[in-house]
Short mmCIF file of C-alpha atoms in Angstrom, two decimals:
data_model
loop_
_atom_site.label_atom_id
_atom_site.label_comp_id
_atom_site.label_asym_id
_atom_site.label_seq_id
_atom_site.Cartn_x
_atom_site.Cartn_y
_atom_site.Cartn_z
CA MET Z 1 127.09 96.74 85.41
CA THR Z 2 125.36 100.02 83.87
CA GLY Z 3 123.48 102.46 86.12
CA VAL Z 4 125.17 102.21 89.22
CA SER Z 5 124.57 105.69 90.26
CA ARG Z 6 121.13 104.91 90.72
CA PHE Z 7 119.64 102.62 93.70
CA LEU Z 8 119.37 99.28 91.87
CA GLY Z 9 122.59 99.52 89.87
CA GLY Z 10 124.64 100.68 93.05
CA ASN Z 11 123.26 98.29 95.54
CA LEU Z 12 123.70 95.21 93.14
CA ALA Z 13 127.28 96.37 92.11
CA ALA Z 14 128.03 96.26 95.89
CA ARG Z 15 126.48 92.88 96.56
CA LEU Z 16 128.72 91.54 93.54
CA ALA Z 17 131.58 93.19 94.90
CA ALA Z 18 131.13 91.34 98.09
CA ASP Z 19 131.00 87.85 96.47
CA PRO Z 20 134.82 86.20 96.74
CA ALA Z 21 133.64 83.98 93.73
CA ILE Z 22 133.63 87.23 91.45
CA ASP Z 23 136.93 88.36 90.58
CA ARG Z 24 136.11 91.88 89.43
CA VAL Z 25 133.28 94.30 89.37
CA LEU Z 26 132.89 97.26 87.14
CA GLY Z 27 130.20 100.07 87.45
CA VAL Z 28 129.59 101.99 84.66
CA ASP Z 29 127.65 105.44 84.58
CA THR Z 30 127.67 109.01 83.07
CA VAL Z 31 127.66 110.51 86.60
CA PRO Z 32 129.49 109.37 89.60
CA PRO Z 33 127.33 107.26 92.47
CA SER Z 34 127.16 109.35 95.82
CA ARG Z 35 130.03 109.11 98.41
CA ASP Z 36 127.74 106.73 100.33
CA MET Z 37 127.15 104.65 97.49
CA LEU Z 38 130.55 104.42 96.33
CA ARG Z 39 131.68 103.41 100.01
CA ARG Z 40 128.90 100.62 100.16
CA MET Z 41 130.18 99.52 96.67
CA GLY Z 42 133.51 98.20 98.45
CA ARG Z 43 135.88 96.92 95.58
CA ALA Z 44 133.72 97.59 92.89
CA GLU Z 45 135.49 99.84 90.68
CA PHE Z 46 133.55 102.73 89.15
CA VAL Z 47 134.28 103.98 84.99
CA ARG Z 48 132.61 107.28 84.23
CA ALA Z 49 131.56 106.46 80.71
CA ASP Z 50 128.81 107.14 78.36
CA ILE Z 51 127.29 103.96 76.65
CA ARG Z 52 126.05 105.88 73.86
CA ASN Z 53 129.73 106.26 72.80
CA PRO Z 54 131.49 103.41 70.75
CA LEU Z 55 134.42 103.84 73.47
CA ILE Z 56 132.48 101.60 75.59
CA ALA Z 57 133.55 98.56 73.63
CA LYS Z 58 137.42 99.40 75.05
CA VAL Z 59 135.87 99.26 78.47
CA ILE Z 60 134.20 95.76 77.94
CA SER Z 61 137.23 94.08 75.95
CA GLY Z 62 140.17 95.86 78.10
CA ALA Z 63 138.57 94.53 81.34
CA SER Z 64 137.79 90.85 79.65
CA VAL Z 65 134.17 91.38 80.98
CA ASP Z 66 132.23 88.09 80.86
CA THR Z 67 128.82 89.33 82.07
CA VAL Z 68 126.87 92.58 81.72
CA VAL Z 69 123.86 94.04 83.48
CA HIS Z 70 122.20 96.47 81.74
CA ALA Z 71 120.24 98.35 84.50
CA SER Z 72 120.46 101.89 83.28
CA LEU Z 73 117.03 102.16 81.15
CA SER Z 74 115.43 105.45 82.44
CA ALA Z 75 111.50 105.78 82.63
CA GLY Z 76 111.41 109.31 83.57
CA PRO Z 77 111.99 112.17 80.78
CA GLY Z 78 112.39 114.73 83.48
CA SER Z 79 115.15 113.26 85.05
CA SER Z 80 116.80 112.23 82.03
CA GLY Z 81 116.88 115.98 80.45
CA GLY Z 82 114.08 115.58 78.28
CA ARG Z 83 112.30 113.16 76.22
CA THR Z 84 115.08 113.21 73.42
CA ALA Z 85 117.59 112.69 75.79
CA MET Z 86 115.95 109.57 77.56
CA LYS Z 87 115.42 108.15 74.21
CA GLU Z 88 118.98 108.32 73.28
CA MET Z 89 120.22 106.84 76.55
CA ASN Z 90 117.90 104.07 76.53
CA VAL Z 91 117.78 102.87 72.85
CA ILE Z 92 121.07 104.38 70.97
CA GLY Z 93 122.89 103.61 74.36
CA THR Z 94 121.66 99.87 74.48
CA MET Z 95 122.51 99.53 70.47
CA GLN Z 96 126.10 100.57 71.22
CA LEU Z 97 126.29 98.23 74.26
CA LEU Z 98 125.10 95.12 72.53
CA ALA Z 99 127.44 96.05 69.48
CA ALA Z 100 130.48 96.25 71.94
CA CYS Z 101 129.10 92.88 73.51
CA GLN Z 102 128.76 91.55 69.99
CA LYS Z 103 132.67 91.99 69.34
CA ALA Z 104 133.57 90.78 72.83
CA GLU Z 105 134.45 86.97 72.52
CA GLN Z 106 134.71 86.79 76.14
CA VAL Z 107 131.18 88.05 76.93
CA ARG Z 108 129.12 84.92 77.84
CA ARG Z 109 126.10 86.36 79.87
CA VAL Z 110 123.79 89.40 79.13
CA VAL Z 111 121.12 90.59 81.69
CA LEU Z 112 118.66 93.31 80.85
CA LYS Z 113 116.37 94.93 83.10
CA SER Z 114 113.17 95.53 81.30
CA THR Z 115 109.74 96.57 82.47
CA THR Z 116 106.07 95.07 82.29
CA ALA Z 117 105.25 98.45 80.85
CA VAL Z 118 105.85 96.44 77.51
CA TYR Z 119 102.57 94.82 78.04
CA GLY Z 120 100.79 98.40 77.97
CA SER Z 121 97.49 99.20 79.85
CA GLY Z 122 94.21 99.28 78.69
CA SER Z 123 90.48 98.08 79.04
CA ARG Z 124 90.88 95.27 76.84
CA ASP Z 125 93.85 93.68 78.92
CA PRO Z 126 93.63 90.18 80.01
CA ALA Z 127 93.57 89.47 83.67
CA LEU Z 128 97.10 88.46 83.70
CA PHE Z 129 100.14 88.86 81.31
CA ASP Z 130 102.20 85.96 80.82
CA GLU Z 131 105.58 86.22 78.81
CA SER Z 132 104.38 85.16 75.41
CA MET Z 133 101.47 87.77 75.35
CA THR Z 134 101.78 91.05 73.41
CA PRO Z 135 99.86 94.29 74.16
CA LYS Z 136 96.31 94.63 72.50
CA ASP Z 137 97.80 98.31 71.49
CA LEU Z 138 101.44 98.73 70.94
CA PRO Z 139 103.13 101.19 73.02
CA SER Z 140 103.16 104.34 71.16
CA GLY Z 141 105.98 106.41 72.90
CA GLY Z 142 107.87 106.70 76.09
CA TYR Z 143 109.39 104.25 78.69
CA ALA Z 144 107.16 101.10 77.33
CA LYS Z 145 108.09 101.95 73.42
CA ASP Z 146 111.78 102.21 74.75
CA ALA Z 147 111.78 99.05 76.22
CA ALA Z 148 110.06 97.05 73.53
CA GLU Z 149 112.60 98.38 71.07
CA ILE Z 150 115.72 97.42 73.51
CA GLU Z 151 114.49 93.91 73.91
CA GLY Z 152 114.12 93.57 70.13
CA TYR Z 153 117.54 94.74 69.85
CA LEU Z 154 118.61 92.22 72.49
CA ARG Z 155 116.72 89.42 70.87
CA GLY Z 156 118.75 90.16 67.59
CA PHE Z 157 121.77 90.10 69.54
CA GLY Z 158 120.86 86.69 70.81
CA ARG Z 159 120.73 85.56 67.25
CA ARG Z 160 124.19 86.74 66.18
CA ARG Z 161 125.87 85.35 69.33
CA PRO Z 162 124.07 82.26 70.52
CA ASP Z 163 126.68 81.62 73.01
CA VAL Z 164 125.82 84.14 75.14
CA ALA Z 165 122.83 83.61 77.60
CA THR Z 166 120.42 86.38 77.64
CA THR Z 167 118.10 87.17 80.16
CA VAL Z 168 115.39 89.82 80.21
CA LEU Z 169 113.72 90.80 83.55
CA ARG Z 170 110.43 92.28 83.27
CA PHE Z 171 110.03 94.32 86.27
CA CYS Z 172 106.97 95.61 87.72
CA ASN Z 173 106.89 99.03 90.05
CA TYR Z 174 109.37 98.92 92.76
CA VAL Z 175 108.54 100.11 96.12
CA GLY Z 176 110.60 99.94 99.55
CA PRO Z 177 111.84 102.34 102.43
CA ARG Z 178 115.09 103.51 100.46
CA ILE Z 179 114.22 103.54 96.68
CA ASP Z 180 113.01 106.58 95.19
CA THR Z 181 110.49 106.27 91.95
CA VAL Z 182 107.71 108.12 90.25
CA MET Z 183 105.35 105.78 92.11
CA THR Z 184 107.10 106.20 95.42
CA ARG Z 185 106.63 110.08 95.28
CA TYR Z 186 102.97 109.45 93.84
CA PHE Z 187 101.62 107.76 97.14
CA ALA Z 188 103.64 110.21 99.34
CA LEU Z 189 101.46 113.09 97.96
CA PRO Z 190 99.02 114.38 100.60
CA ALA Z 191 96.29 114.51 98.27
CA VAL Z 192 96.60 111.75 95.68
CA PRO Z 193 94.83 112.58 92.33
CA THR Z 194 93.29 109.59 90.48
CA VAL Z 195 90.88 109.35 87.49
CA LEU Z 196 87.52 109.42 88.20
CA GLY Z 197 85.58 106.12 87.54
CA PHE Z 198 89.00 104.15 87.56
CA ASP Z 199 90.48 101.72 89.98
CA ALA Z 200 93.47 100.01 88.85
CA ARG Z 201 94.65 96.65 89.95
CA LEU Z 202 98.43 96.95 90.83
CA GLN Z 203 101.27 94.87 91.72
CA PHE Z 204 104.68 95.84 93.59
CA LEU Z 205 108.02 94.57 94.22
CA HIS Z 206 109.96 95.09 97.08
CA GLU Z 207 113.36 96.67 96.56
CA GLU Z 208 115.20 94.02 98.18
CA ASP Z 209 113.61 91.38 96.18
CA ALA Z 210 114.31 93.32 93.03
CA LEU Z 211 117.92 93.39 94.10
CA ALA Z 212 117.98 89.65 94.85
CA VAL Z 213 116.55 88.82 91.22
CA LEU Z 214 119.32 90.84 89.72
CA GLU Z 215 121.99 89.24 91.40
CA ARG Z 216 120.50 85.63 90.87
CA ALA Z 217 120.45 86.36 86.98
CA ALA Z 218 123.98 88.25 87.34
CA THR Z 219 125.59 84.81 88.57
CA HIS Z 220 123.51 82.09 86.85
CA ASP Z 221 122.75 81.22 83.31
CA LEU Z 222 118.96 81.52 83.26
CA PRO Z 223 118.35 82.72 79.71
CA GLY Z 224 114.66 83.74 78.61
CA VAL Z 225 112.03 86.31 79.42
CA TYR Z 226 110.68 86.48 82.74
CA ASN Z 227 108.06 88.44 84.54
CA VAL Z 228 109.33 89.82 87.94
CA ALA Z 229 106.44 90.99 90.54
CA ALA Z 230 105.23 90.20 94.09
CA ASP Z 231 102.28 87.67 94.81
CA GLY Z 232 99.04 89.27 95.03
CA VAL Z 233 97.02 92.44 93.95
CA VAL Z 234 96.12 95.56 95.59
CA THR Z 235 93.89 98.21 93.94
CA LEU Z 236 95.02 101.97 93.58
CA SER Z 237 92.20 102.94 95.98
CA GLN Z 238 93.34 100.46 98.69
CA ALA Z 239 96.97 101.41 98.27
CA ILE Z 240 96.16 104.92 98.77
CA ARG Z 241 94.00 104.10 102.06
CA ARG Z 242 97.09 101.91 103.10
CA ALA Z 243 99.58 105.32 102.89
CA GLY Z 244 96.99 107.37 104.77
CA GLN Z 245 96.74 109.75 102.03
CA VAL Z 246 93.71 111.47 100.64
CA GLN Z 247 92.33 110.36 97.15
CA VAL Z 248 91.12 113.03 95.01
CA PRO Z 249 89.17 111.84 92.03
CA VAL Z 250 89.70 113.81 89.00
CA PRO Z 251 87.55 113.96 85.87
CA SER Z 252 89.18 112.56 83.01
CA VAL Z 253 89.11 115.80 80.82
CA ALA Z 254 91.14 117.37 83.79
CA VAL Z 255 94.04 114.68 84.01
CA GLY Z 256 96.26 116.07 81.53
CA PRO Z 257 96.23 119.61 83.05
CA VAL Z 258 96.86 118.22 86.52
CA GLY Z 259 99.58 115.96 85.19
CA ARG Z 260 101.45 118.95 83.47
CA VAL Z 261 100.95 121.00 86.64
CA LEU Z 262 102.63 118.33 88.74
CA ARG Z 263 105.43 117.83 86.28
CA GLY Z 264 105.69 121.65 86.07
CA ALA Z 265 106.32 121.88 89.78
CA ARG Z 266 108.70 118.97 89.72
CA ILE Z 267 106.31 116.76 92.44
CA VAL Z 268 105.85 113.82 90.28
CA ASP Z 269 106.86 113.35 86.75
CA TYR Z 270 104.13 111.51 85.06
CA SER Z 271 103.94 110.62 81.75
CA PRO Z 272 100.59 110.11 79.56
CA GLU Z 273 101.21 106.14 79.68
CA GLN Z 274 101.89 106.09 83.34
CA MET Z 275 98.74 108.02 83.61
CA ARG Z 276 97.22 105.45 81.50
CA PHE Z 277 98.64 102.94 84.13
CA LEU Z 278 97.10 104.43 86.74
CA ASN Z 279 93.67 104.20 84.78
CA PHE Z 280 93.87 100.40 83.81
CA GLY Z 281 96.70 98.78 85.97
CA ARG Z 282 98.33 95.80 84.96
CA VAL Z 283 99.03 92.36 86.47
CA VAL Z 284 101.56 89.56 85.20
CA ASP Z 285 101.97 85.95 85.69
CA THR Z 286 105.04 85.11 87.68
CA THR Z 287 104.91 81.21 87.25
CA ARG Z 288 107.91 81.32 85.04
CA LEU Z 289 110.02 83.21 87.36
CA LYS Z 290 109.30 80.73 90.23
CA GLU Z 291 109.53 77.41 88.19
CA ARG Z 292 112.44 78.28 85.68
CA PHE Z 293 113.93 81.10 87.12
CA GLY Z 294 114.12 79.71 90.71
CA PHE Z 295 113.05 82.77 92.65
CA ALA Z 296 110.11 83.25 94.62
CA PRO Z 297 109.70 87.05 96.20
CA ARG Z 298 109.76 87.41 99.88
CA TRP Z 299 107.40 89.99 100.18
CA THR Z 300 103.81 89.87 98.57
CA THR Z 301 102.62 93.04 97.08
CA VAL Z 302 100.68 94.19 100.19
CA GLN Z 303 103.72 93.49 102.47
CA ALA Z 304 106.07 95.40 99.99
CA PHE Z 305 103.97 98.37 100.06
CA ASP Z 306 103.24 98.46 103.93
CA ASP Z 307 106.94 98.25 104.23
CA TYR Z 308 107.44 101.14 102.16
CA VAL Z 309 104.81 103.23 104.17
CA ARG Z 310 106.49 102.41 107.29
CA GLY Z 311 110.17 103.21 105.94
CA ARG Z 312 108.72 106.99 104.55
CA ALA Z 313 106.59 107.39 107.96
CA LEU Z 314 103.44 107.57 106.01
CA ARG Z 315 101.48 106.65 108.77
CA PRO Z 316 97.77 105.67 107.83
CA VAL Z 317 94.99 107.64 109.77
CA LEU Z 318 93.25 104.20 110.49
CA GLY Z 319 95.11 101.46 111.96
CA GLN Z 320 95.56 97.83 110.40
CA GLY Z 321 92.34 96.33 112.06
CA ARG Z 322 90.38 99.34 111.16
CA LEU Z 323 91.60 99.42 107.49
CA GLU Z 324 91.04 95.73 106.66
CA ALA Z 325 87.41 96.24 107.98
CA VAL Z 326 86.89 99.07 105.88
CA GLU Z 327 88.21 97.35 102.95
CA ARG Z 328 85.88 94.29 103.50
CA THR Z 329 82.86 96.84 104.14
CA LEU Z 330 83.62 98.24 100.65
CA LEU Z 331 84.20 95.18 98.82
CA GLY Z 332 80.79 93.83 100.03
CA ALA Z 333 79.23 96.78 99.19
CA ALA Z 334 80.48 96.55 95.57
CA ARG Z 335 79.58 92.96 95.20
CA ALA Z 336 76.10 93.81 96.49
CA MET Z 337 75.39 96.52 94.22
CA PRO Z 338 74.40 94.79 91.32
CA ARG Z 339 71.75 92.77 93.16
CA MET Z 340 70.62 96.07 94.86
CA LEU Z 341 70.02 97.65 91.32
CA GLY Z 342 68.62 94.63 89.63
#
């Protein structure tokens, strides 16, 4: 299990360690988990190792590892020491890890935590992306490009080792009372900047559902590519109102400077691709997740977001009933606008 110093990796290691049917759990990362996380990981063993180093092969072969869960992909250059270090850890690290898995005959299952960002975000996007689709414009950089390259390396690994079940989980944005991401920090801003004239369609996944999906993938042979997101959609403006924050529309020409100010102040580490996501959004189809993978998220998109709001004590200015009434009024006004103009 890679990435155990982070929320998903550490908590997944704890879940797997609590399963008596699993003989041994090894957690790998370049930095140790917090003391609280180590305590919760129980009998899981922590190995301080860098997956970019070929020595990772000794860890896998020496422990007779049969299942590898790669959950250490980084989405933020600021938290990774810069874009160059981020790309090295994401891409070079994955190449070394897969090379180690290829040599280890006992490996029978590889799970990759990927992202729906591989589909990109743009004005020509379909209403729903399914797993067979590709973006209209290929990612030109950042996390999305890294993830697309890594998925390609895993497909190549699968051709070389057809005896290994490979599972790709393309997660949408996580939210919840405990997890800390760029998106959760964004909605916690008292004044939330948005791009004037845009209102992105968003999906979220509750942190507990994300852990449940990873646990199922780690303990069952479920090869294939799966979109992982909760049911339902919320617009960016609706999410900001539900968080009780103030929306600040920014002209598109000012988006770059505002993003640089937020990154420079270490408030929100937003990359250009993430800003593009907030323009256009992204919605994915989860039929395959439910029918082939056998998992239906417990929380809807709205329920997951509301649980995040409650957990972070982001108290909406309006009560729930008033909030829903306002949203219905705004939706009705938007639908009536074309008739009024006509």
